[in-house]
Amino acid sequence: MTVEQNVLQPGGAAKHQQTFLNQLREITGINDIQVLQQALKDSNGNLELAVAFLTAKNAKVPQQEEATYYQTALPGNDRYISVGSQADTNVIDLTGDDKDDLQRAIALSLEESNRAFRETGITDEEQAISRVLEASIAENKASLKRTHPEVWSDSPNPYDRKRQDNCPVGLKNVGNTCWFSAVIQSLFNLLEFRRLVLNFNPPANAQDLPRNQKEHRNLPFMRELRYLFALLVGSKRKYVDPSRAVEILKDAFKSNDSQQQDVSEFTHKLLDWLEDAFQIKAEEERDGEKPKNPMVELFYGRFLAVGVLEGKKFENTEMFGQYPLQVNGFKDLHECLEAAMIEGEIESLHSENSAKSGQEHWFTELPPVLTFELSRFEFNQALGRPEKIHNKLEFPPILYLDRYMHKNREITRIKRDEIKRLKEYLTVLQQRLERYLSYGSGPKRFPLVDVLQYALEFASSKPVCTSPVDDLGASAPSSGTLPAQTSPSTIDQQGPSSSDVPSTSPVQRSVIHKPFTQSRIPPDLPMHPAPRHITEEELSVLEGCLHRWRTEVENDTRDLQESIARIHRTIELMYSDKTMVQVPYRLHAVLVHEGQANAGHYWAYIYDHHQSRWMKYNDISVTKSTWEELERDSFGGYRNASAYCLMYINDKEQYLIQEEFNKETGQILLGMDTLPSDLRDYVKEDNKRFEKELEEWDAELAQKAQQEKLLSQIPRAPAPSPAPVQAGEPEYLEQPSRTDLSKHLKEDSVQAINKALAEQEDRGPEAIMDTAIKLEYARLLKLAQEDPPPECDYRLRHAIVYFIQNQAPKKIIERTLLEQFGDHNLSFDERCRNIMKVAQAKLEMIKPDEVNMEEYERWHQDYRNFRETTMFLMVGLEFFQKKSYMEALLYLIYAYQNNKELLSKGPYRGHDEELISHYRRECLLKLNEHAAALFESGDDQEVNNGLIIMNELIVPCLPLLLVDEMEEKDIVAVEDMRNRWCSYLGQEMEPNLQEKLTDFLPKLLDCSTEIKGFNDPPKLPSYSTHELCERYARIMMSLSRTPADGR
């Protein structure tokens, strides 16, 4: 537990002691600060003796009544110390027989630490922060320098990055900085904290202040934090980039190591830096009075530690910030708090003479913002690395803290004694109930009521007078025919039974009952065992006894269950009386960690107090959420996600979440109106740059549209006959034009013309053309109204079918039919040429106001996109069936993305979304398994190939599966892929593999849900309509899955 002592000690001595404690923790793996302090004290400050004491072979931690519970406010402690933790009794043996190794390790560690401290004045804890920040920036910069082609990049369309209405602004992950986003968003949504940061003014005499380390770090960081908060308030962007703030954090320290930052440690240091920055300002404005620091007032509280140590009573008041709680062994937050507030034999606190030790903690002053740090990591000493605790831990949306307040200590002690008595009684009742529910003395036990019921059923069964073996004796084969002890498997291997072969021999005609080979049971064999001899009188007495005993057992069981439920209810309501619900704290934010101890991803659930709803902040993605989703992801016990930090706020302190009001008009200030003038100007400038980006995009689109319009007005020349394409070398097109498609319609047009000529042979070309168009439209309308199987998609045969099904305007359909009959492909004979000329003349007569050409082009562009999507899907499925999953993946990704855009305009614009989603998902899962198999091989080349598959194909694709959180199958697939790689963390492997895995896992776990644009889609072959329909039908018919089995 991080606490702040009430008694100030000399800073230099405290920091050097903290350095020794850090060294002890690093060398021994023991995290209990009290045990480390006592060892240092017993060794008179000699680090080598302290390590030897802690790591001696078969060493035991001092007994609880002698040394476990120490006075927390000891002289010489650092400002932040640990309270309420339990020592680990299974310490690692680092001494062995060679003490020279231990001495060298200690000396080297001290030399490194002392040299760094002398040179920079920076502690080990601060350097740990530096390592992460520098790694985050390096990862971000490295991603910009990659030479291999990415599957996609950030969307060039700025509208994809535009903020929608008043949706909260996200934070871009600039390289393993999801921890930064989760913490900053949680604090930003505390309106009082937001106001403090936005209205912070640097000291007026900042230029005259000593240029110390804190000023170099804190004041510039406060400036960038103000800018970041201002952008979160008023930006027109969907998300903003926090790189400048992270850069300053990185520049504050120097380190080369890399790891993903711990949320609680970062929060602790962040508040420490902000406290220092506000302290500079407070001292400037104090006017002789003791300065008040708003960070301390907001986040720090006090508790009283009272206890007995070796029979001597002590009492200390201490300050605390984040309050750490152990998770292991507890089911809910109150159990964690009770364990943290009571240590040792608390009965001795009230006795005059006792040698036992123990202590209680009582809150004397709670902070407006109360943060609990849930300790979900423990050090596995056998494996030599930390492991995450996935146990379920429940916490309430409203937490009443009255029972932990010093003013309520007497009534709380009474209630605790009563609860202890009830729990002891509850244990006895549960043991009694267990004897009823698990009856018996052997390995298998059954409920006693069932045992009595089975006995009753046996006694009531129809008696039989023969042995279950004797009644088969007459039909059993003679010893000469079949060995007496032949096993069933041997019988099966001997072929058909002799009864299957007609014969006059009595032995061969005998019926042999063979289990597993003969399904019909002989009618004379009883279904259940039954007593051989029992009289009516005996049966009557036995049935009466069993009925009575069963009723008695049922009543006893029910009474026990009701008593247990009643006691549980009494315990639950123990603190529900009015006097114990006066200090309510409302859950404001939950910081969630997904992954393992070595790597993972953070996000936050934050309560919108004004809209009364939960929001999920996951880097750039900010979405509405529910308490049910929060429970699933935060309580633990479900996949690898669980809460790591809980932020509660005093529900009676409304100023924490209250909006600002205009002092003159009394109206609520929102958005840009809440910003100081300098920040308002800063945000306006950034918004102008973004608006300019939007304008440039619009201008580029308008220019392209104008060019397409001009090209469409140029008279078409006769299409040259296509050059023959060699088999196996299809012609590749970026995007088929409408002319390329129209040449495939020549046969349909000729058939319609021939039918029209047969009906009206003596009519002119115009009348024949009108009839041909009507016949063609009637044919296409019939196709559009049919409900064909999936392999027969009539939309691929003609654009008109697509238009009819999607309710295109009549003018669009009419012009399309005219273009079909006015196409130059019909100039091969005189009659068709005349009809073609009539159609072209009618096209020229259409006035601009009769048909909206922009709308006309959009419909045909959508149809081209539909055919292109079909080809992406078809080629992707063909590769999938060939097990060429790497090739199939990119086609299926483009098919899904294009299809999703089409379906957004109408349900018949694209293909079955679940079908594409299924094969895209299967493709990723198979590639993931293949990459994992390569990694498991241990061969350097194959390991690298596996990681290349993951980094270049799978990791970039995960955001596409996560962007739609309603698609449960995709989310489960992502979890399966992540868990596959996280499972390696608990396995022994070569150091180089461990290093590669540690470097790769953050990329896999820390993926954004940003929708990105693609670069260089795969080229598609040019198919005729007939070829396209044929290949599409073939692949759809060959799919192994049916809609009910995966789509």
Coordinates of C-alpha atoms in Angstrom, one line a residue, residues 504-757:
T504 CA -30.1 -78.2 -36.9
S505 CA -27.7 -78.4 -34.0
P506 CA -29.2 -77.5 -30.7
V507 CA -26.0 -75.9 -29.5
Q508 CA -25.7 -73.8 -32.6
R509 CA -29.3 -72.6 -32.3
S510 CA -28.7 -71.3 -28.7
V511 CA -29.0 -67.5 -28.4
I512 CA -26.0 -65.9 -26.9
H513 CA -26.6 -62.3 -25.5
K514 CA -23.5 -60.3 -26.5
P515 CA -23.3 -56.7 -25.2
F516 CA -22.4 -54.0 -27.8
T517 CA -23.1 -56.5 -30.7
Q518 CA -26.8 -57.3 -30.1
S519 CA -29.2 -54.5 -29.4
R520 CA -32.2 -56.5 -28.3
I521 CA -32.3 -57.6 -24.6
P522 CA -33.9 -61.0 -23.9
P523 CA -37.4 -60.4 -22.6
D524 CA -36.9 -62.5 -19.5
L525 CA -33.9 -60.5 -18.2
P526 CA -35.0 -57.9 -15.6
M527 CA -34.2 -54.2 -16.4
H528 CA -32.8 -53.6 -12.9
P529 CA -31.4 -55.7 -10.1
A530 CA -34.1 -56.9 -7.6
P531 CA -34.2 -58.8 -4.3
R532 CA -34.4 -62.6 -4.8
H533 CA -36.6 -63.2 -1.8
I534 CA -38.7 -60.7 0.1
T535 CA -42.1 -61.2 1.8
E536 CA -44.9 -58.7 1.6
E537 CA -44.5 -58.0 5.4
E538 CA -40.8 -57.4 5.0
L539 CA -41.4 -55.1 2.0
S540 CA -44.1 -53.1 3.9
V541 CA -41.9 -52.5 6.9
L542 CA -38.9 -51.6 4.7
E543 CA -40.8 -49.3 2.5
G544 CA -42.3 -47.6 5.6
C545 CA -38.8 -47.1 7.1
L546 CA -37.2 -45.8 3.9
H547 CA -40.1 -43.4 3.2
R548 CA -39.9 -42.0 6.7
W549 CA -36.1 -41.7 6.6
R550 CA -36.2 -40.1 3.3
T551 CA -38.7 -37.5 4.5
E552 CA -36.6 -36.8 7.6
V553 CA -33.4 -36.3 5.5
E554 CA -35.3 -34.0 3.1
N555 CA -36.6 -31.9 6.0
D556 CA -33.1 -31.8 7.7
T557 CA -31.5 -30.8 4.4
R558 CA -34.1 -28.1 3.8
D559 CA -33.7 -26.7 7.3
L560 CA -30.0 -26.6 7.0
Q561 CA -30.1 -24.8 3.6
E562 CA -32.7 -22.3 4.9
S563 CA -30.5 -21.6 8.0
I564 CA -27.4 -21.2 5.9
A565 CA -29.3 -18.8 3.5
R566 CA -30.7 -16.9 6.5
I567 CA -27.2 -16.4 8.0
H568 CA -25.8 -15.3 4.6
R569 CA -28.6 -12.8 4.4
T570 CA -27.9 -11.6 8.0
I571 CA -24.2 -11.1 7.2
E572 CA -25.1 -9.2 4.0
L573 CA -27.4 -6.9 5.8
M574 CA -25.1 -6.4 8.8
Y575 CA -24.0 -3.0 7.6
S576 CA -27.2 -1.9 5.9
D577 CA -28.7 0.1 8.8
K578 CA -29.0 3.8 8.3
T579 CA -26.0 4.7 10.4
M580 CA -23.7 2.6 8.2
V581 CA -24.7 4.0 4.8
Q582 CA -23.7 7.6 5.3
V583 CA -20.4 7.6 3.3
P584 CA -21.3 6.5 -0.2
Y585 CA -18.6 6.3 -2.9
R586 CA -19.7 5.9 -6.6
L587 CA -17.6 3.9 -9.0
H588 CA -16.2 6.4 -11.6
A589 CA -13.7 4.4 -13.6
V590 CA -12.4 0.8 -13.9
L591 CA -9.0 0.2 -15.6
V592 CA -9.0 -3.2 -17.1
H593 CA -5.9 -5.3 -18.0
E594 CA -6.1 -8.1 -20.6
G595 CA -3.2 -10.5 -21.0
Q596 CA -0.6 -12.0 -18.7
A597 CA 1.9 -10.5 -16.3
N598 CA 4.5 -10.0 -18.9
A599 CA 2.4 -8.3 -21.5
G600 CA -1.1 -7.1 -22.0
H601 CA -3.5 -4.4 -23.1
Y602 CA -5.3 -1.7 -20.9
W603 CA -8.5 0.1 -21.5
A604 CA -11.0 1.9 -19.2
Y605 CA -14.7 1.9 -18.4
I606 CA -15.7 5.3 -17.3
Y607 CA -19.1 6.4 -16.0
D608 CA -20.8 9.3 -17.7
H609 CA -22.5 10.9 -14.7
H610 CA -24.7 13.2 -16.8
Q611 CA -25.9 10.6 -19.3
S612 CA -26.0 7.9 -16.6
R613 CA -24.3 5.3 -18.7
W614 CA -20.9 3.5 -19.0
M615 CA -18.5 4.4 -21.8
K616 CA -15.6 2.2 -22.9
Y617 CA -12.3 4.0 -23.7
N618 CA -10.1 1.8 -25.7
D619 CA -7.4 4.0 -27.2
I620 CA -8.9 5.8 -30.2
S621 CA -12.2 3.9 -29.9
V622 CA -14.8 5.4 -27.5
T623 CA -18.1 3.5 -27.4
K624 CA -21.2 3.1 -25.3
S625 CA -21.1 0.2 -22.9
T626 CA -23.2 -1.4 -20.1
W627 CA -22.7 -2.6 -16.6
E628 CA -23.0 -6.2 -17.9
E629 CA -20.1 -5.7 -20.2
L630 CA -18.1 -4.1 -17.5
E631 CA -18.8 -7.1 -15.2
R632 CA -17.7 -9.5 -17.9
D633 CA -14.4 -7.8 -18.6
S634 CA -13.6 -6.5 -15.1
F635 CA -14.6 -9.0 -12.4
G636 CA -12.1 -11.6 -13.7
G637 CA -12.5 -15.4 -14.1
Y638 CA -13.6 -14.8 -17.8
R639 CA -10.8 -15.1 -20.3
N640 CA -7.7 -13.1 -19.4
A641 CA -9.3 -9.7 -18.7
S642 CA -9.8 -8.3 -15.2
A643 CA -9.9 -5.0 -13.3
Y644 CA -6.5 -3.7 -12.2
C645 CA -7.5 -0.3 -10.7
L646 CA -10.8 1.0 -9.3
M647 CA -11.5 4.7 -9.0
Y648 CA -14.4 5.7 -6.7
I649 CA -15.6 9.3 -6.0
N650 CA -17.5 10.7 -3.0
D651 CA -21.1 10.6 -4.1
K652 CA -21.9 13.6 -1.9
E653 CA -19.2 15.9 -3.4
Q654 CA -21.1 16.9 -6.5
Y655 CA -18.4 19.5 -7.5
L656 CA -16.3 16.6 -8.7
I657 CA -18.6 16.0 -11.6
Q658 CA -20.6 19.2 -11.9
E659 CA -20.5 21.3 -15.0
E660 CA -19.3 24.9 -15.0
F661 CA -21.9 27.7 -15.1
N662 CA -21.6 31.2 -16.6
K663 CA -21.6 33.6 -13.6
E664 CA -23.6 36.2 -15.4
T665 CA -26.2 34.2 -17.3
G666 CA -26.3 31.1 -15.1
Q667 CA -26.1 28.8 -18.2
I668 CA -24.0 25.7 -18.3
L669 CA -20.7 26.1 -20.1
L670 CA -19.9 23.4 -22.6
G671 CA -17.1 22.5 -25.0
M672 CA -14.9 25.4 -26.0
D673 CA -16.6 27.7 -23.6
T674 CA -15.0 25.9 -20.7
L675 CA -11.4 26.6 -22.0
P676 CA -9.2 29.5 -21.0
S677 CA -8.5 31.9 -23.9
D678 CA -5.0 30.6 -24.6
L679 CA -6.2 27.0 -24.9
R680 CA -9.3 28.1 -26.9
D681 CA -7.0 29.6 -29.5
Y682 CA -4.8 26.5 -29.5
V683 CA -7.7 24.2 -30.2
K684 CA -9.1 26.6 -32.9
E685 CA -5.8 26.5 -34.7
D686 CA -5.8 22.7 -34.7
N687 CA -9.4 22.6 -35.9
K688 CA -8.5 24.9 -38.7
R689 CA -5.7 22.6 -39.8
F690 CA -8.2 19.7 -39.7
E691 CA -10.9 21.6 -41.6
K692 CA -8.3 22.5 -44.3
E693 CA -7.5 18.8 -44.6
L694 CA -11.2 18.1 -45.1
E695 CA -11.5 20.8 -47.7
E696 CA -8.5 19.5 -49.6
W697 CA -10.1 16.0 -49.6
D698 CA -13.4 17.4 -50.9
A699 CA -11.6 19.4 -53.6
E700 CA -9.8 16.3 -54.7
L701 CA -13.0 14.3 -54.9
A702 CA -14.8 17.0 -56.8
Q703 CA -11.9 17.2 -59.3
K704 CA -12.1 13.4 -59.9
A705 CA -15.8 13.6 -60.3
Q706 CA -15.5 16.4 -62.9
Q707 CA -12.9 14.4 -64.8
E708 CA -15.2 11.4 -64.9
K709 CA -18.1 13.5 -66.0
L710 CA -16.1 15.0 -68.9
L711 CA -14.9 11.5 -69.9
S712 CA -18.4 10.2 -69.9
Q713 CA -19.5 13.0 -72.4
I714 CA -16.8 12.0 -75.0
P715 CA -18.4 10.0 -77.8
R716 CA -17.4 6.3 -77.6
A717 CA -15.4 4.9 -80.5
P718 CA -16.2 1.3 -81.7
A719 CA -14.7 -1.1 -79.3
P720 CA -11.7 -3.0 -80.8
S721 CA -11.9 -6.7 -80.8
P722 CA -10.2 -8.0 -77.7
A723 CA -6.8 -9.6 -78.1
P724 CA -6.8 -13.3 -77.4
V725 CA -5.6 -14.2 -73.9
Q726 CA -3.5 -17.2 -73.5
A727 CA -4.9 -19.9 -71.2
G728 CA -3.5 -19.7 -67.6
E729 CA -2.6 -16.0 -68.1
P730 CA -5.8 -14.0 -67.4
E731 CA -5.8 -10.3 -68.1
Y732 CA -5.7 -8.3 -64.9
L733 CA -7.7 -5.1 -64.5
E734 CA -7.7 -2.5 -61.8
Q735 CA -11.4 -1.9 -62.2
P736 CA -13.6 -3.1 -65.1
S737 CA -15.3 -0.3 -67.0
R738 CA -19.0 -0.4 -68.0
T739 CA -18.0 -1.0 -71.7
D740 CA -16.0 -4.0 -70.6
L741 CA -19.1 -5.4 -69.0
S742 CA -21.5 -4.4 -71.9
K743 CA -19.8 -6.6 -74.5
H744 CA -20.9 -9.6 -72.5
L745 CA -24.5 -8.5 -73.0
K746 CA -24.4 -8.8 -76.8
E747 CA -26.0 -12.3 -76.8
D748 CA -28.9 -11.2 -74.5
S749 CA -29.5 -8.1 -76.7
V750 CA -29.5 -10.2 -80.0
Q751 CA -32.0 -12.7 -78.5
A752 CA -34.3 -9.8 -77.5
I753 CA -34.1 -8.3 -81.0
N754 CA -34.8 -11.6 -82.7
K755 CA -37.9 -12.1 -80.5
A756 CA -39.1 -8.6 -81.3
L757 CA -38.5 -9.2 -85.0

